Amino acid sequence: MNRRHFLQSSTAALAAGFTATSRGYFANETINVGLIGFGGRCRAIIRPLASIPGTRITAVADVWEQNRQAGKKIADANATIHNDYRELLDRKDIDAVMIASPDHWHVQMTCDACAAGKDVYVEKPLTHDLSEGAKVIAAQNDNRRIVQVGTQQRSMPHIQKAYELVKAGHIGKIHKVHLSWNRQAERGKKGPLGIDPASVDWNRFCGNAPEQPFDEYRFRNWRWFWDFGGGIFTDLMVHWIDVVHWFLDLDHPDTAVALGDWYQKKDMWETPDTVQTLLNYPQQQVQAHFEGTFYNARTASMVEFMGTEATLYIDRGGYQVIPQRKSTVQASEMILGTGARGLDFYDKPDGEMVHVANWVECMRSRKTPTAPAEAGVSAASAAHMANTAMRTGETARWKSA
């Protein structure tokens, strides 16, 4: 199935609708969506939402006045704006929320939304530490909510095709996986950003983080500070380790070793700008190695599954199978469709479009979405163990992580 046919069939399914259940929606019902956190990630994930029939943005919550006003411009004419996301959840006419807050708020907001009877699309990483996993899974299941975690690579057609190749045995027994997410970034400055502290509810932004004075750099770069984010492992590695766990039926590593240092962002970030980790899954006989940096973009973003029959290379533009010996599999079985770069690639992959569409589809059908809370907790667990190992300088073990 090529990308065009995949998107057409997804759109047709949404337009046709599904049989309503006691907790679902009729095809002609409009699903009212509230936005919690209107930063860069939210603005990315609402673009596909706007093209899906039967959805409407009816409320926006953010701790920064600038974001609230920006959100109001794209929302429904009668939408309400809020500083406190709990006011948004109190609205009985809101059916679902999209959460794109800093990481340390994800679980609390997701649990509160589920308890309020809202379905949830929440950005990755789902958790901010290992202790939060059971709580958010229980909130999803006990309240019978549809929770989709924003690991959109699960919805990319070529990655779904690659999954089929692994499950069909074409790659053989996989023991080693190599993941990377490398970027080239300027050294940058920590100079003034011109944010009026009075326009930010800093205490609400910090939430359960330790009390601290307002810092505009931390406010705008929270991913690289431990109180609010988890650095490269939770922001970037989590995407590919999610694919690894999905393909190989893994839940969490038994052990992790890691190291990290600052070569580009020293005195700017708390989290290192260059990291590596080795994750061990001994019961499944799998080792996974990840490397990430912000000073060199070599190998960029990719994963390689090294099997006894072949190596499977995947990035966000396509995949490639490199046989270890002459393949006995017909080439047609390993091809997704045609594209500008050859048979193993397809044009302009838009995983977010399909991922958000899958969420809306599942809100109507009440079927399990592509990336439920269990998947989000699993992927984040590897990132948290890597961070534990890096910060302590010791091997992180699952039972004591």
Short mmCIF file of C-alpha atoms in Angstrom, two decimals:
data_model
loop_
_atom_site.label_atom_id
_atom_site.label_comp_id
_atom_site.label_asym_id
_atom_site.label_seq_id
_atom_site.Cartn_x
_atom_site.Cartn_y
_atom_site.Cartn_z
CA MET A 1 0.00 0.00 0.00
CA ASN A 2 1.56 3.34 -0.96
CA ARG A 3 1.28 6.51 1.08
CA ARG A 4 -1.43 8.08 -1.08
CA HIS A 5 -3.66 5.01 -0.89
CA PHE A 6 -3.00 4.72 2.85
CA LEU A 7 -4.05 8.31 3.53
CA GLN A 8 -7.06 8.05 1.22
CA SER A 9 -8.28 4.92 2.98
CA SER A 10 -7.77 6.53 6.40
CA THR A 11 -9.72 9.61 5.38
CA ALA A 12 -12.47 7.50 3.87
CA ALA A 13 -12.78 5.52 7.07
CA LEU A 14 -13.09 8.72 9.08
CA ALA A 15 -15.70 10.14 6.73
CA ALA A 16 -17.72 6.91 6.71
CA GLY A 17 -17.74 6.76 10.50
CA PHE A 18 -18.18 3.81 12.80
CA THR A 19 -20.98 2.27 14.79
CA ALA A 20 -21.46 4.37 17.89
CA THR A 21 -20.94 2.72 21.24
CA SER A 22 -22.08 3.89 24.63
CA ARG A 23 -18.75 5.67 25.00
CA GLY A 24 -18.04 6.58 21.38
CA TYR A 25 -19.22 9.21 18.90
CA PHE A 26 -21.49 9.01 15.88
CA ALA A 27 -19.85 9.74 12.55
CA ASN A 28 -21.71 13.02 12.16
CA GLU A 29 -20.93 14.22 15.68
CA THR A 30 -18.33 16.94 16.08
CA ILE A 31 -15.56 16.08 18.54
CA ASN A 32 -14.69 19.16 20.60
CA VAL A 33 -10.96 19.30 21.34
CA GLY A 34 -9.16 21.38 23.95
CA LEU A 35 -5.46 22.23 23.68
CA ILE A 36 -3.23 22.14 26.76
CA GLY A 37 0.08 23.85 26.04
CA PHE A 38 0.22 25.86 22.82
CA GLY A 39 3.93 25.82 22.02
CA GLY A 40 5.75 24.53 18.96
CA ARG A 41 4.74 20.88 19.25
CA CYS A 42 1.07 21.71 19.68
CA ARG A 43 1.15 23.89 16.57
CA ALA A 44 2.60 20.96 14.65
CA ILE A 45 0.04 18.36 15.75
CA ILE A 46 -3.01 20.56 15.23
CA ARG A 47 -2.22 21.00 11.53
CA PRO A 48 -3.38 17.46 10.69
CA LEU A 49 -6.32 17.84 13.08
CA ALA A 50 -7.59 20.76 11.01
CA SER A 51 -7.88 18.52 7.92
CA ILE A 52 -9.88 15.80 9.68
CA PRO A 53 -13.65 16.22 9.36
CA GLY A 54 -15.76 16.35 12.47
CA THR A 55 -13.29 17.98 14.88
CA ARG A 56 -13.26 21.46 16.38
CA ILE A 57 -10.87 23.28 18.73
CA THR A 58 -13.02 24.83 21.44
CA ALA A 59 -10.55 25.76 24.20
CA VAL A 60 -6.87 26.57 24.76
CA ALA A 61 -4.92 26.47 28.03
CA ASP A 62 -1.37 27.79 28.49
CA VAL A 63 0.60 29.48 31.27
CA TRP A 64 2.00 32.13 28.88
CA GLU A 65 -0.23 34.94 27.71
CA GLN A 66 1.50 35.06 24.32
CA ASN A 67 0.64 31.41 23.64
CA ARG A 68 -2.93 31.83 24.85
CA GLN A 69 -3.52 34.65 22.41
CA ALA A 70 -1.87 32.72 19.56
CA GLY A 71 -4.06 29.72 20.32
CA LYS A 72 -7.20 31.81 20.33
CA LYS A 73 -6.49 32.90 16.74
CA ILE A 74 -6.60 29.34 15.39
CA ALA A 75 -9.41 28.02 17.58
CA ASP A 76 -13.15 28.16 17.06
CA ALA A 77 -14.63 31.65 17.18
CA ASN A 78 -16.34 30.88 20.49
CA ALA A 79 -13.35 29.10 22.04
CA THR A 80 -12.34 29.91 25.60
CA ILE A 81 -8.78 30.48 26.78
CA HIS A 82 -7.43 29.49 30.18
CA ASN A 83 -4.34 29.88 32.32
CA ASP A 84 -5.28 26.82 34.42
CA TYR A 85 -5.80 23.66 32.36
CA ARG A 86 -8.18 22.30 35.00
CA GLU A 87 -10.73 24.94 34.02
CA LEU A 88 -10.63 23.53 30.48
CA LEU A 89 -11.18 20.01 31.81
CA ASP A 90 -14.21 21.21 33.79
CA ARG A 91 -16.04 22.01 30.56
CA LYS A 92 -18.53 19.22 29.94
CA ASP A 93 -18.75 19.97 26.21
CA ILE A 94 -15.05 19.18 25.60
CA ASP A 95 -14.60 15.58 24.46
CA ALA A 96 -10.83 15.30 24.09
CA VAL A 97 -7.58 17.13 24.74
CA MET A 98 -4.20 17.38 23.07
CA ILE A 99 -1.42 17.80 25.64
CA ALA A 100 1.84 19.41 24.52
CA SER A 101 3.15 20.70 27.84
CA PRO A 102 6.66 20.25 29.28
CA ASP A 103 7.43 16.61 30.07
CA HIS A 104 7.04 16.86 33.85
CA TRP A 105 3.34 17.71 33.39
CA HIS A 106 2.41 14.92 30.95
CA VAL A 107 1.27 12.25 33.40
CA GLN A 108 -0.63 14.56 35.78
CA MET A 109 -2.47 16.24 32.92
CA THR A 110 -3.23 12.92 31.24
CA CYS A 111 -4.57 11.42 34.47
CA ASP A 112 -6.68 14.50 35.18
CA ALA A 113 -8.07 14.46 31.64
CA CYS A 114 -8.95 10.75 31.83
CA ALA A 115 -10.66 11.26 35.18
CA ALA A 116 -12.67 14.11 33.62
CA GLY A 117 -13.87 11.76 30.87
CA LYS A 118 -11.71 13.19 28.08
CA ASP A 119 -9.78 11.20 25.47
CA VAL A 120 -6.15 12.24 25.19
CA TYR A 121 -3.41 12.83 22.63
CA VAL A 122 -0.22 13.47 24.62
CA GLU A 123 3.25 14.27 23.41
CA LYS A 124 6.17 11.98 24.17
CA PRO A 125 7.83 11.11 26.47
CA LEU A 126 4.70 10.05 28.33
CA THR A 127 6.45 9.88 31.70
CA HIS A 128 9.06 12.04 33.42
CA ASP A 129 10.38 9.22 35.62
CA LEU A 130 9.90 5.49 36.09
CA SER A 131 7.52 5.86 39.03
CA GLU A 132 4.77 7.42 36.91
CA GLY A 133 4.14 4.53 34.51
CA ALA A 134 1.62 2.45 36.47
CA LYS A 135 -0.40 5.53 37.40
CA VAL A 136 -1.00 6.74 33.85
CA ILE A 137 -1.80 3.25 32.50
CA ALA A 138 -4.36 2.81 35.29
CA ALA A 139 -5.90 6.20 34.48
CA GLN A 140 -6.33 5.19 30.84
CA ASN A 141 -7.79 1.77 31.58
CA ASP A 142 -9.89 2.51 34.66
CA ASN A 143 -11.60 5.42 32.90
CA ARG A 144 -11.86 3.58 29.56
CA ARG A 145 -10.26 6.44 27.66
CA ILE A 146 -8.49 6.55 24.31
CA VAL A 147 -4.92 7.71 24.94
CA GLN A 148 -2.58 8.19 21.99
CA VAL A 149 1.08 8.98 22.74
CA GLY A 150 2.82 11.16 20.15
CA THR A 151 5.30 8.59 18.88
CA GLN A 152 4.08 9.13 15.33
CA GLN A 153 6.69 6.89 13.68
CA ARG A 154 4.35 3.97 14.47
CA SER A 155 1.93 5.46 11.94
CA MET A 156 4.38 5.95 9.07
CA PRO A 157 3.46 3.47 6.29
CA HIS A 158 7.05 2.49 5.49
CA ILE A 159 7.77 1.75 9.16
CA GLN A 160 4.62 -0.37 9.33
CA LYS A 161 5.85 -2.25 6.25
CA ALA A 162 9.25 -2.73 7.88
CA TYR A 163 7.47 -4.14 10.94
CA GLU A 164 5.82 -6.73 8.68
CA LEU A 165 9.24 -7.73 7.28
CA VAL A 166 10.58 -8.34 10.78
CA LYS A 167 7.51 -10.32 11.85
CA ALA A 168 7.67 -12.41 8.67
CA GLY A 169 11.23 -13.46 9.56
CA HIS A 170 12.89 -11.84 6.55
CA ILE A 171 15.56 -10.18 8.72
CA GLY A 172 16.18 -13.35 10.74
CA LYS A 173 16.87 -13.43 14.46
CA ILE A 174 17.75 -9.91 15.60
CA HIS A 175 20.29 -9.58 18.40
CA LYS A 176 21.75 -6.11 17.89
CA VAL A 177 20.12 -2.76 17.16
CA HIS A 178 21.87 0.54 16.48
CA LEU A 179 19.98 3.81 16.91
CA SER A 180 21.09 7.41 16.41
CA TRP A 181 19.74 10.92 16.46
CA ASN A 182 22.44 13.43 15.63
CA ARG A 183 22.02 17.11 14.90
CA GLN A 184 24.33 19.99 14.07
CA ALA A 185 23.48 23.07 16.12
CA GLU A 186 25.14 26.41 16.63
CA ARG A 187 26.80 27.09 19.97
CA GLY A 188 24.12 29.69 20.63
CA LYS A 189 23.83 32.22 23.40
CA LYS A 190 21.97 32.40 26.68
CA GLY A 191 21.23 36.10 26.17
CA PRO A 192 17.97 37.91 26.95
CA LEU A 193 14.84 36.67 25.18
CA GLY A 194 12.64 39.61 26.07
CA ILE A 195 9.94 37.65 27.92
CA ASP A 196 7.93 39.69 30.41
CA PRO A 197 7.82 37.62 33.63
CA ALA A 198 4.38 39.06 34.36
CA SER A 199 3.04 37.33 31.23
CA VAL A 200 4.03 33.88 32.55
CA ASP A 201 2.45 31.96 35.42
CA TRP A 202 5.84 30.61 36.48
CA ASN A 203 4.61 28.76 39.55
CA ARG A 204 2.04 26.88 37.48
CA PHE A 205 4.68 26.13 34.83
CA CYS A 206 6.98 24.64 37.49
CA GLY A 207 4.17 22.52 38.96
CA ASN A 208 5.72 19.76 41.08
CA ALA A 209 9.28 20.85 40.22
CA PRO A 210 11.37 22.44 42.99
CA GLU A 211 10.63 26.11 43.64
CA GLN A 212 12.98 28.34 41.67
CA PRO A 213 13.15 31.91 40.36
CA PHE A 214 11.84 32.71 36.88
CA ASP A 215 14.41 31.96 34.19
CA GLU A 216 13.37 32.82 30.65
CA TYR A 217 16.00 30.56 29.10
CA ARG A 218 14.78 27.56 31.08
CA PHE A 219 11.21 28.50 30.25
CA ARG A 220 11.90 28.40 26.51
CA ASN A 221 14.43 25.54 26.56
CA TRP A 222 12.92 23.30 29.23
CA ARG A 223 13.79 20.03 27.42
CA TRP A 224 17.43 20.42 28.48
CA PHE A 225 16.81 20.90 32.23
CA TRP A 226 16.18 17.98 34.55
CA ASP A 227 13.25 19.51 36.43
CA PHE A 228 11.19 19.78 33.25
CA GLY A 229 12.66 17.41 30.63
CA GLY A 230 15.18 14.63 30.18
CA GLY A 231 17.54 15.70 27.41
CA ILE A 232 18.42 13.72 24.31
CA PHE A 233 17.35 10.33 25.67
CA THR A 234 13.76 11.33 26.44
CA ASP A 235 13.34 13.87 23.64
CA LEU A 236 14.91 12.01 20.71
CA MET A 237 15.98 8.45 21.52
CA VAL A 238 12.47 7.67 22.76
CA HIS A 239 11.16 7.80 19.16
CA TRP A 240 13.42 5.02 17.90
CA ILE A 241 13.49 2.90 21.04
CA ASP A 242 9.70 2.87 20.77
CA VAL A 243 10.08 1.31 17.30
CA VAL A 244 12.58 -1.22 18.68
CA HIS A 245 10.25 -2.24 21.51
CA TRP A 246 7.33 -2.51 19.08
CA PHE A 247 9.19 -4.58 16.46
CA LEU A 248 10.81 -6.96 18.94
CA ASP A 249 8.07 -7.20 21.59
CA LEU A 250 10.24 -5.64 24.29
CA ASP A 251 8.96 -3.86 27.38
CA HIS A 252 12.01 -2.42 29.15
CA PRO A 253 15.75 -3.06 29.34
CA ASP A 254 17.09 -5.08 32.26
CA THR A 255 20.21 -2.93 32.45
CA ALA A 256 21.59 0.28 30.99
CA VAL A 257 25.02 1.88 30.92
CA ALA A 258 25.50 5.39 29.56
CA LEU A 259 27.79 8.38 29.33
CA GLY A 260 27.33 11.99 28.35
CA ASP A 261 29.18 15.27 28.17
CA TRP A 262 28.93 18.86 26.92
CA TYR A 263 30.83 19.84 23.77
CA GLN A 264 28.41 22.35 22.27
CA LYS A 265 26.08 23.56 25.03
CA LYS A 266 28.35 23.69 28.08
CA ASP A 267 27.14 26.21 30.69
CA MET A 268 23.84 26.40 28.85
CA TRP A 269 22.12 23.04 29.39
CA GLU A 270 21.92 20.78 32.43
CA THR A 271 21.48 17.73 30.19
CA PRO A 272 24.52 16.69 28.09
CA ASP A 273 24.60 17.55 24.39
CA THR A 274 26.43 14.33 23.45
CA VAL A 275 25.31 10.97 24.83
CA GLN A 276 25.55 7.21 24.31
CA THR A 277 23.82 4.30 25.98
CA LEU A 278 23.86 0.53 25.75
CA LEU A 279 20.58 -1.15 26.70
CA ASN A 280 20.51 -4.86 27.44
CA TYR A 281 17.49 -7.18 27.09
CA PRO A 282 19.05 -10.54 28.06
CA GLN A 283 15.86 -12.62 28.10
CA GLN A 284 15.18 -11.64 24.49
CA GLN A 285 18.91 -11.77 23.61
CA VAL A 286 18.90 -8.20 22.32
CA GLN A 287 21.36 -5.34 22.77
CA ALA A 288 20.49 -1.79 21.66
CA HIS A 289 23.05 1.00 21.30
CA PHE A 290 22.04 4.65 20.90
CA GLU A 291 24.17 7.70 20.19
CA GLY A 292 23.08 11.32 19.96
CA THR A 293 24.80 14.68 19.67
CA PHE A 294 24.19 18.32 18.78
CA TYR A 295 27.45 19.11 17.02
CA ASN A 296 27.50 16.72 14.04
CA ALA A 297 24.56 15.40 12.01
CA ARG A 298 26.25 12.29 10.62
CA THR A 299 23.73 9.37 10.47
CA ALA A 300 21.12 11.91 11.64
CA SER A 301 18.01 10.00 12.73
CA MET A 302 17.86 6.27 12.03
CA VAL A 303 17.71 2.71 13.35
CA GLU A 304 19.42 -0.45 12.10
CA PHE A 305 18.16 -3.93 13.03
CA MET A 306 20.99 -6.43 12.56
CA GLY A 307 19.57 -9.90 11.97
CA THR A 308 20.96 -13.28 11.03
CA GLU A 309 19.52 -12.97 7.50
CA ALA A 310 19.79 -9.24 6.79
CA THR A 311 20.19 -5.74 8.18
CA LEU A 312 17.13 -3.52 8.12
CA TYR A 313 17.90 0.22 7.93
CA ILE A 314 15.08 2.70 8.63
CA ASP A 315 14.90 6.46 8.76
CA ARG A 316 11.95 8.82 8.46
CA GLY A 317 12.15 8.80 4.66
CA GLY A 318 12.24 5.07 3.98
CA TYR A 319 13.90 1.74 4.66
CA GLN A 320 16.50 -0.53 3.10
CA VAL A 321 17.12 -4.27 3.46
CA ILE A 322 20.76 -5.38 3.11
CA PRO A 323 20.90 -9.21 2.87
CA GLN A 324 23.67 -11.16 4.60
CA ARG A 325 23.50 -13.70 1.79
CA LYS A 326 21.47 -14.23 -1.37
CA SER A 327 17.87 -13.59 -0.41
CA THR A 328 15.21 -16.24 -0.95
CA VAL A 329 12.47 -13.62 -0.60
CA GLN A 330 10.84 -12.03 -3.63
CA ALA A 331 11.84 -8.37 -3.88
CA SER A 332 8.19 -7.40 -4.24
CA GLU A 333 7.54 -8.59 -0.67
CA MET A 334 9.99 -6.00 0.65
CA ILE A 335 8.65 -2.99 -1.25
CA LEU A 336 6.19 -0.43 0.03
CA GLY A 337 5.67 1.53 -3.17
CA THR A 338 7.40 3.84 -5.63
CA GLY A 339 8.84 7.21 -4.74
CA ALA A 340 11.32 9.77 -5.96
CA ARG A 341 14.29 8.05 -4.26
CA GLY A 342 13.52 4.51 -5.32
CA LEU A 343 11.36 1.56 -4.40
CA ASP A 344 12.25 1.54 -0.71
CA PHE A 345 11.28 5.17 -0.20
CA TYR A 346 8.13 7.24 -0.35
CA ASP A 347 7.61 10.95 -0.72
CA LYS A 348 7.02 13.45 2.11
CA PRO A 349 6.19 11.07 4.95
CA ASP A 350 3.64 12.62 7.29
CA GLY A 351 3.39 10.37 10.30
CA GLU A 352 1.65 13.06 12.33
CA MET A 353 -1.23 13.21 9.83
CA VAL A 354 -1.89 9.47 10.05
CA HIS A 355 -1.19 9.34 13.80
CA VAL A 356 -3.70 12.07 14.65
CA ALA A 357 -6.20 10.53 12.21
CA ASN A 358 -5.80 7.19 13.99
CA TRP A 359 -6.56 8.91 17.32
CA VAL A 360 -9.75 10.46 15.97
CA GLU A 361 -10.75 7.18 14.33
CA CYS A 362 -10.29 5.34 17.63
CA MET A 363 -12.30 7.93 19.54
CA ARG A 364 -15.20 7.01 17.30
CA SER A 365 -14.65 3.24 17.21
CA ARG A 366 -13.29 2.88 20.80
CA LYS A 367 -10.58 0.60 19.44
CA THR A 368 -7.05 0.67 20.86
CA PRO A 369 -4.95 3.35 19.10
CA THR A 370 -1.55 2.81 17.52
CA ALA A 371 0.42 4.11 20.53
CA PRO A 372 -1.56 3.66 23.78
CA ALA A 373 -0.25 4.52 27.24
CA GLU A 374 1.41 1.12 27.64
CA ALA A 375 3.61 1.80 24.60
CA GLY A 376 4.49 5.27 25.85
CA VAL A 377 5.48 4.00 29.28
CA SER A 378 7.58 1.23 27.72
CA ALA A 379 9.55 3.57 25.43
CA ALA A 380 10.12 6.15 28.15
CA SER A 381 11.41 3.48 30.56
CA ALA A 382 14.48 2.91 28.40
CA ALA A 383 15.20 6.64 28.29
CA HIS A 384 14.85 7.00 32.06
CA MET A 385 17.17 4.06 32.69
CA ALA A 386 19.75 5.58 30.33
CA ASN A 387 19.54 8.89 32.20
CA THR A 388 19.87 7.13 35.55
CA ALA A 389 23.01 5.34 34.37
CA MET A 390 24.50 8.52 32.91
CA ARG A 391 23.82 10.68 35.96
CA THR A 392 25.05 8.13 38.52
CA GLY A 393 27.94 6.70 36.53
CA GLU A 394 26.72 3.24 37.43
CA THR A 395 24.82 0.47 35.68
CA ALA A 396 21.09 1.11 35.98
CA ARG A 397 19.11 -2.03 36.72
CA TRP A 398 15.39 -2.39 36.20
CA LYS A 399 14.55 -3.53 39.74
CA SER A 400 16.48 -0.69 41.34
CA ALA A 401 16.21 1.95 38.60
#
